C-alpha atoms as one frame of an Amber mdcrd trajectory, in Angstrom:
protein
 132.445 116.714 113.441 135.394 114.914 110.974 133.282 111.270 111.300 130.005
 113.218 110.799 131.523 114.969 107.774 132.958 112.186 106.975 129.831 109.698
 106.938 128.187 112.596 104.449 130.851 112.851 101.983 130.653 108.624 101.868
 126.356 109.347 100.933 127.381 111.799  98.186 129.956 109.640  97.265 127.788
 106.691  96.410 125.014 108.696  95.010 127.358 110.170  92.070 128.242 106.504
  91.592 124.324 105.591  91.191 123.443 108.469  88.876 126.357 107.595  86.727
 126.454 105.073  83.281 128.577 102.041  83.566 129.892 102.641  79.995 131.531
 105.732  81.416 133.893 104.939  84.212 136.362 108.139  83.984 132.518 110.361
  84.333 132.263 107.797  87.217 134.698 108.552  89.151 134.334 111.710  88.291
 130.845 111.704  89.620 131.684 109.641  93.267 134.614 112.526  93.786 132.101
 115.569  93.393 129.417 113.972  95.421 131.366 113.126  98.167 132.951 116.937
  98.025 129.751 118.557  97.612 127.954 116.903 100.453 130.822 116.776 102.520
 131.022 120.248 102.142 127.445 121.224 102.870 127.560 118.660 105.376 130.750
 120.978 107.140 128.738 124.204 106.750 125.080 122.959 108.458 126.976 121.885
 111.356 128.997 125.244 110.745 126.025 127.332 111.548 123.721 124.674 113.809
 122.899 125.689 116.908 122.766 123.865 120.447 119.366 122.609 120.599 118.850
 122.525 117.186 118.711 119.540 113.977 120.248 120.399 110.774 119.506 123.076
 108.326 116.085 122.005 106.161 118.729 122.390 103.037 120.674 120.070 103.887
 118.568 117.380 105.342 116.737 117.651 101.582 120.044 117.661 100.110 121.275
 114.416 102.201 117.639 112.389 101.219 118.303 113.385  97.574 121.322 111.335
  97.906 120.270 108.813  99.565 117.154 108.519  97.390 119.833 107.760  94.464
 121.294 104.433  95.329 117.831 103.375  95.790 116.330 104.813  92.450 119.103
 102.539  90.788 118.287  98.905  92.619 114.511 100.200  91.656 115.180 100.681
  88.083 117.252  97.629  87.582 114.872  95.419  89.402 111.533  96.971  89.015
 111.328  99.716  85.733 113.299 102.297  84.496 110.819 104.500  83.185 110.815
 108.216  84.976 107.626 108.632  85.419 107.089 104.910  87.631 110.883 105.671
  89.303 109.310 109.200  90.567 106.185 107.841  91.489 107.796 104.959  93.347
 110.055 107.108  95.317 107.294 110.461  95.701 105.246 107.118  97.885 107.972
 106.731  99.686 108.559 110.178 100.622 105.359 110.162 101.203 104.778 107.669
 103.384 108.263 109.023 105.524 106.148 112.447 105.933 103.494 110.761 108.256
 100.998 113.332 107.331  97.939 112.001 105.887  98.153 114.472 103.066 101.412
 113.930 102.323 100.889 110.221 102.262  98.560 111.014  99.051 100.677 113.789
  97.643 103.872 111.451  97.306 103.109 109.329  94.175 101.345 112.464  92.351
 104.122 114.497  92.846 106.381 111.943  91.769 104.982 110.680  89.453 104.690
 114.341  87.783 108.349 115.102  88.542 109.069 111.932  86.371 107.188 112.665
  83.713 108.523 116.147  83.469 111.685 114.407  82.886 111.115 111.641  80.641
 109.834 114.847  78.748 112.719 116.089  78.842 114.822 112.772  77.915 113.412
 109.973  78.138 116.726 107.827  79.050 117.064 109.969  82.309 118.674 107.064
  84.913 116.295 105.909  87.117 118.725 107.294  89.919 118.267 110.390  88.905
 114.684 110.803  88.482 113.941 108.853  92.555 117.049 111.563  93.918 115.303
 114.645  92.053 111.473 113.287  93.285 112.408 113.260  96.674 113.954 117.025
  96.835 110.638 118.258  94.641 108.359 116.696  97.447 110.451 117.741 100.294
 110.820 121.308  98.855 106.920 121.052  98.003 106.259 119.858 101.826 108.348
 122.115 103.244 106.366 125.092 101.449 103.449 123.531 101.917 103.684 122.432
 105.469 104.974 125.052 107.649 104.829 123.637 111.326 107.635 120.728 112.385
 106.828 116.852 112.320 110.024 117.065 114.925 112.123 119.211 116.556 115.092
 118.590 118.928 114.339 118.876 122.557 117.803 118.349 123.741 121.018 117.133
 123.276 123.324 114.935 124.808 121.974 115.652 128.257 121.581 113.516 131.778
 118.718 111.129 131.875 117.656 113.053 135.005 116.817 116.374 133.002 114.390
 114.101 130.858 112.254 112.642 133.427 109.480 111.822 130.929 111.980 109.681
 128.605 112.242 105.928 129.063 116.018 105.351 128.568 116.006 101.590 127.462
 117.677 100.674 124.365 119.036  97.661 122.175 122.102  96.652 122.396 122.209
  94.940 119.335 119.796  95.540 115.901 117.313  93.261 116.682 114.864  93.347
 119.793 112.966  90.821 119.965 111.038  89.092 122.674 114.104  88.055 125.250
 114.912  91.589 125.590 113.997  92.018 128.975 116.399  89.052 129.566 119.008
  90.910 128.089 118.258  93.374 130.104 118.580  91.872 133.078 122.451  91.152
 132.560 123.112  95.198 131.800 121.896  95.796 134.938 122.826  93.371 136.808
 119.188  92.485 138.499 117.087  89.513 139.290 115.060  88.602 135.863 111.674
  86.742 136.024 110.104  85.515 132.895 106.262  86.207 132.778 106.224  87.274
 136.243 103.345  86.197 138.330 100.286  88.438 139.165 101.985  91.811 138.113
 100.463  94.523 136.801 101.574  97.586 134.263 102.342  99.643 137.308 102.826
  99.039 140.556 100.120 100.591 141.949  97.789 102.957 140.943  97.981 105.762
 143.161 101.419 106.331 141.781  99.366 108.107 139.432  97.069 110.405 141.719
  96.596 113.717 141.036  94.724 116.679 139.911  92.523 114.877 137.288  92.862
 111.663 138.607  91.768 110.125 142.059  92.754 106.242 142.099  89.574 105.611
 145.054  87.434 106.391 142.069  87.986 104.473 139.507  86.255 100.785 138.702
  87.625  97.938 140.585  87.827  96.137 137.887  90.116  98.819 135.970  92.486
  98.992 138.625  93.114  95.510 138.876  93.721  95.552 135.564  96.608  97.778
 135.538  98.197  96.426 138.995  97.591  92.901 138.395  97.814  92.308 134.033
  98.379  89.252 133.955  95.107  87.924 135.212  93.640  88.947 132.155  93.668
  87.587 128.529  93.310  90.418 125.690  91.694  89.940 122.531  92.476  93.269
 119.816  90.362  93.981 117.072  92.438  96.267 114.665  91.094  98.646 112.864
  93.783 100.828 110.369  92.232 103.858 108.369  92.696 103.585 104.711  95.436
 105.740 103.624  97.548 105.111 105.619  97.782 101.092 104.971 100.296 101.304
 103.001 102.686 103.294 104.346 102.355 100.940 107.037 102.706  97.741 105.055
 105.691  99.717 103.686 106.908 100.318 107.536 106.398  96.529 108.218 108.252
  94.973 105.908 111.326  97.264 106.121 111.248  98.372 109.644 109.298  96.706
 111.764 109.521  93.677 111.158 113.004  93.526 111.189 113.593  95.165 114.161
 111.310  92.903 115.774 109.324  95.824 117.273 105.951  97.505 117.120 104.556
  94.612 114.275 100.825  95.882 115.143  98.319  93.056 113.089  97.308  94.785
 110.161  93.660  92.960 110.024  91.306  91.052 112.206  92.279  87.731 110.520
  95.746  88.329 111.744  94.324  88.990 114.994  92.633  85.946 115.193  95.347
  84.313 114.892  96.275  84.299 118.462  98.052  86.713 120.851 100.536  85.956
 123.346 101.086  88.724 125.993 103.625  88.110 129.155 105.494  90.641 131.695
 108.557  89.966 132.246 110.267  91.368 135.392 113.685  92.417 136.514 114.756
  93.509 140.046 118.086  95.656 139.756 119.751  97.634 142.814 119.328 101.109
 142.644 116.948 100.877 139.702 113.769  98.833 141.213 111.453  97.173 139.243
 111.811  96.725 136.017 108.568  95.714 133.861 108.711  94.556 130.427 104.993
  93.802 128.625 105.917  91.935 125.153 102.889  91.020 123.339 103.767  88.248
 119.964 102.002  86.503 117.889 100.717  83.041 118.943 101.646  81.534 115.913
 105.198  82.039 115.490 106.267  83.740 118.826 106.618  87.312 116.194 107.195
  90.457 118.354 104.109  92.871 117.985 105.604  94.769 120.401 108.087  95.225
 123.038 107.129  97.886 126.032 108.942  99.227 129.809 106.260 100.677 131.736
 107.297 102.926 133.878 105.828 105.424 136.171 106.750 108.568 138.324 106.077
 111.988 139.870 106.119 115.092 139.124 105.395 118.891 140.239 103.712 121.364
 137.759 104.969 124.749 137.707 101.615 125.693 139.361 102.318 123.931 142.515
 100.217 120.611 141.834 101.884 116.937 141.663 100.935 114.087 139.433 101.856
 111.067 138.058 102.369 109.970 134.569 103.105 106.973 133.081 106.261 106.356
 130.191 105.611 103.273 127.983 109.551 103.295 125.840 110.162 100.879 123.062
 113.766 100.175 122.763 115.092 100.458 119.283 119.349  99.964 118.020 120.509
 102.447 120.562 117.888 104.490 120.673 114.243 104.712 122.222 111.133 105.564
 121.638 108.990 107.173 124.245 105.301 107.396 124.893 104.456 109.933 127.871
 101.057 110.189 129.114  98.627 111.781 131.444  96.063 110.098 133.369  92.400
 111.092 133.765  89.534 110.181 135.743  86.478 109.295 134.113  82.746 109.397
 134.727  82.218 105.938 134.930  84.818 104.454 136.477  87.572 104.105 133.908
  90.847 105.571 133.556  92.300 108.130 130.557  95.623 108.096 129.378  96.363
 110.451 126.951  98.786 112.514 125.347  96.335 115.176 124.217  96.525 117.537
 126.753  98.693 120.873 127.228 100.736 119.875 129.729 104.474 119.977 129.442
 105.448 116.506 130.055 102.715 113.935 127.554 103.911 113.245 124.516 106.013
 111.583 121.770 109.644 111.231 122.135 112.400 109.462 119.607 115.606 109.178
 121.502 119.080 108.367 120.793 121.126 107.179 123.871 125.219 107.123 123.860
 126.008 103.729 124.595 129.114 104.541 126.319 127.677 107.814 128.630 123.753
 107.206 128.237 123.698 110.830 127.484 120.061 111.716 125.493 119.423 113.259
 122.025 115.811 113.257 122.281 113.526 114.291 119.345 109.919 115.350 120.140
 107.601 114.230 117.974 104.803 116.980 117.583 101.553 115.551 115.688 101.384
 112.181 116.685  98.736 111.472 119.691  97.335 108.949 121.414  94.251 107.946
 123.583  93.450 105.230 125.595  90.578 104.113 127.662  89.935 101.606 129.859
  86.686 100.911 131.083  83.445  98.745 131.917  80.809  98.247 128.775  77.943
  96.366 129.786  79.576  94.615 132.954  82.713  93.787 130.754  86.439  94.969
 131.194  87.212  96.636 127.648  89.770  99.136 125.991  90.371 101.737 123.121
  93.684 102.547 121.896  92.883 105.210 119.239  95.937 107.307 117.507  96.639
 110.564 115.432  98.510 112.748 112.995  98.289 116.076 113.054  94.493 115.791
 114.638  93.725 112.895 111.948  92.999 109.372 113.536  94.812 106.525 112.183
  94.608 103.852 114.361  92.131 102.454 116.559  92.751  98.977 118.448  89.681
  97.453 120.351  90.613  95.295 122.999  88.407  92.642 125.315  89.845  92.118
 128.131  88.715  88.963 130.062  89.991  87.324 133.655  92.120  83.998 132.341
  90.098  82.257 135.249  86.695  82.522 133.496  88.084  82.100 130.151
């Protein structure tokens, strides 16, 4: 707790520095000390009231958000435009993009600009750091009042990985994931690494997914072959992004995806048509079995599109039915994002993997993995949903991968799956 309070105090101190003009040295020292003291006290109080299984209270998270926005606003004011309405709109747009919901994305710049206009009316020389911090705080307060259901909730804190079978506990040891992640994982596990393994699939056998909603024998042989022998196929992708999500995704892609070397989906068809490489790297490790990493990258420079660790497991429902699940882990620095999907058979012989179900395990989970103990602290990301259909249409193997936020579609990926021998 001491380190958390100290870190919060540092954030508050930087915020105090950012909101104070450079010419007033004495005032700046006082602002730094005051900011550090206030945010450290807020952190201590929040941690003291926090119960097991809860995230820090909303008022503290809002305070931290405002403090983090202050130095960003100061930098924006120096490099772009210091006017309150412009800084407020930019800060609001950032807050809206981070809020994920389409309504928040649209509300962000409008509310931020309005906040900046009000501040500018009070004092046209208001520091950009103040404009940004106030815009973020106002946006979060309004969002909390309007959107009552939580976007994330703490599911587990510092528990062994065995307690969360639907989480893939694979993290990146450094700040970058990249196309060679599985090679490093092999060194970590002490296993045998195979790059671009021949004739392997993202699942060992479709029989692992059998359950009340899926009879593997009823699946079209071509669909089954794709899952069990994925490397026999070449995939062509056509992405379709909804217009409202593109600005936020462009910001995320520039600031997060590319620096991480993870989750950098093509922005448009032109980019996808430049070529995509696909391979599966494997690790065979004692006590672990076979680890399968599906790696997709841009053909021109081998820049990662995504690195996914594919696993399957079986679980018995409270009603007594046993079924299989697919969990895909996307490694992040000291963390991982997991999508756990339930399999369903389609009437046309296709296979559907979906998180849109009333079952307990399917969903999306953001997990911090303690590097010393391997214990997991996991947030469930409510409102995010995906559905993947692989099927045969007009004697051609195709797939449609749809993503939704709070029931609103924002991305669809269309795949044409072709045997490499025929290509």
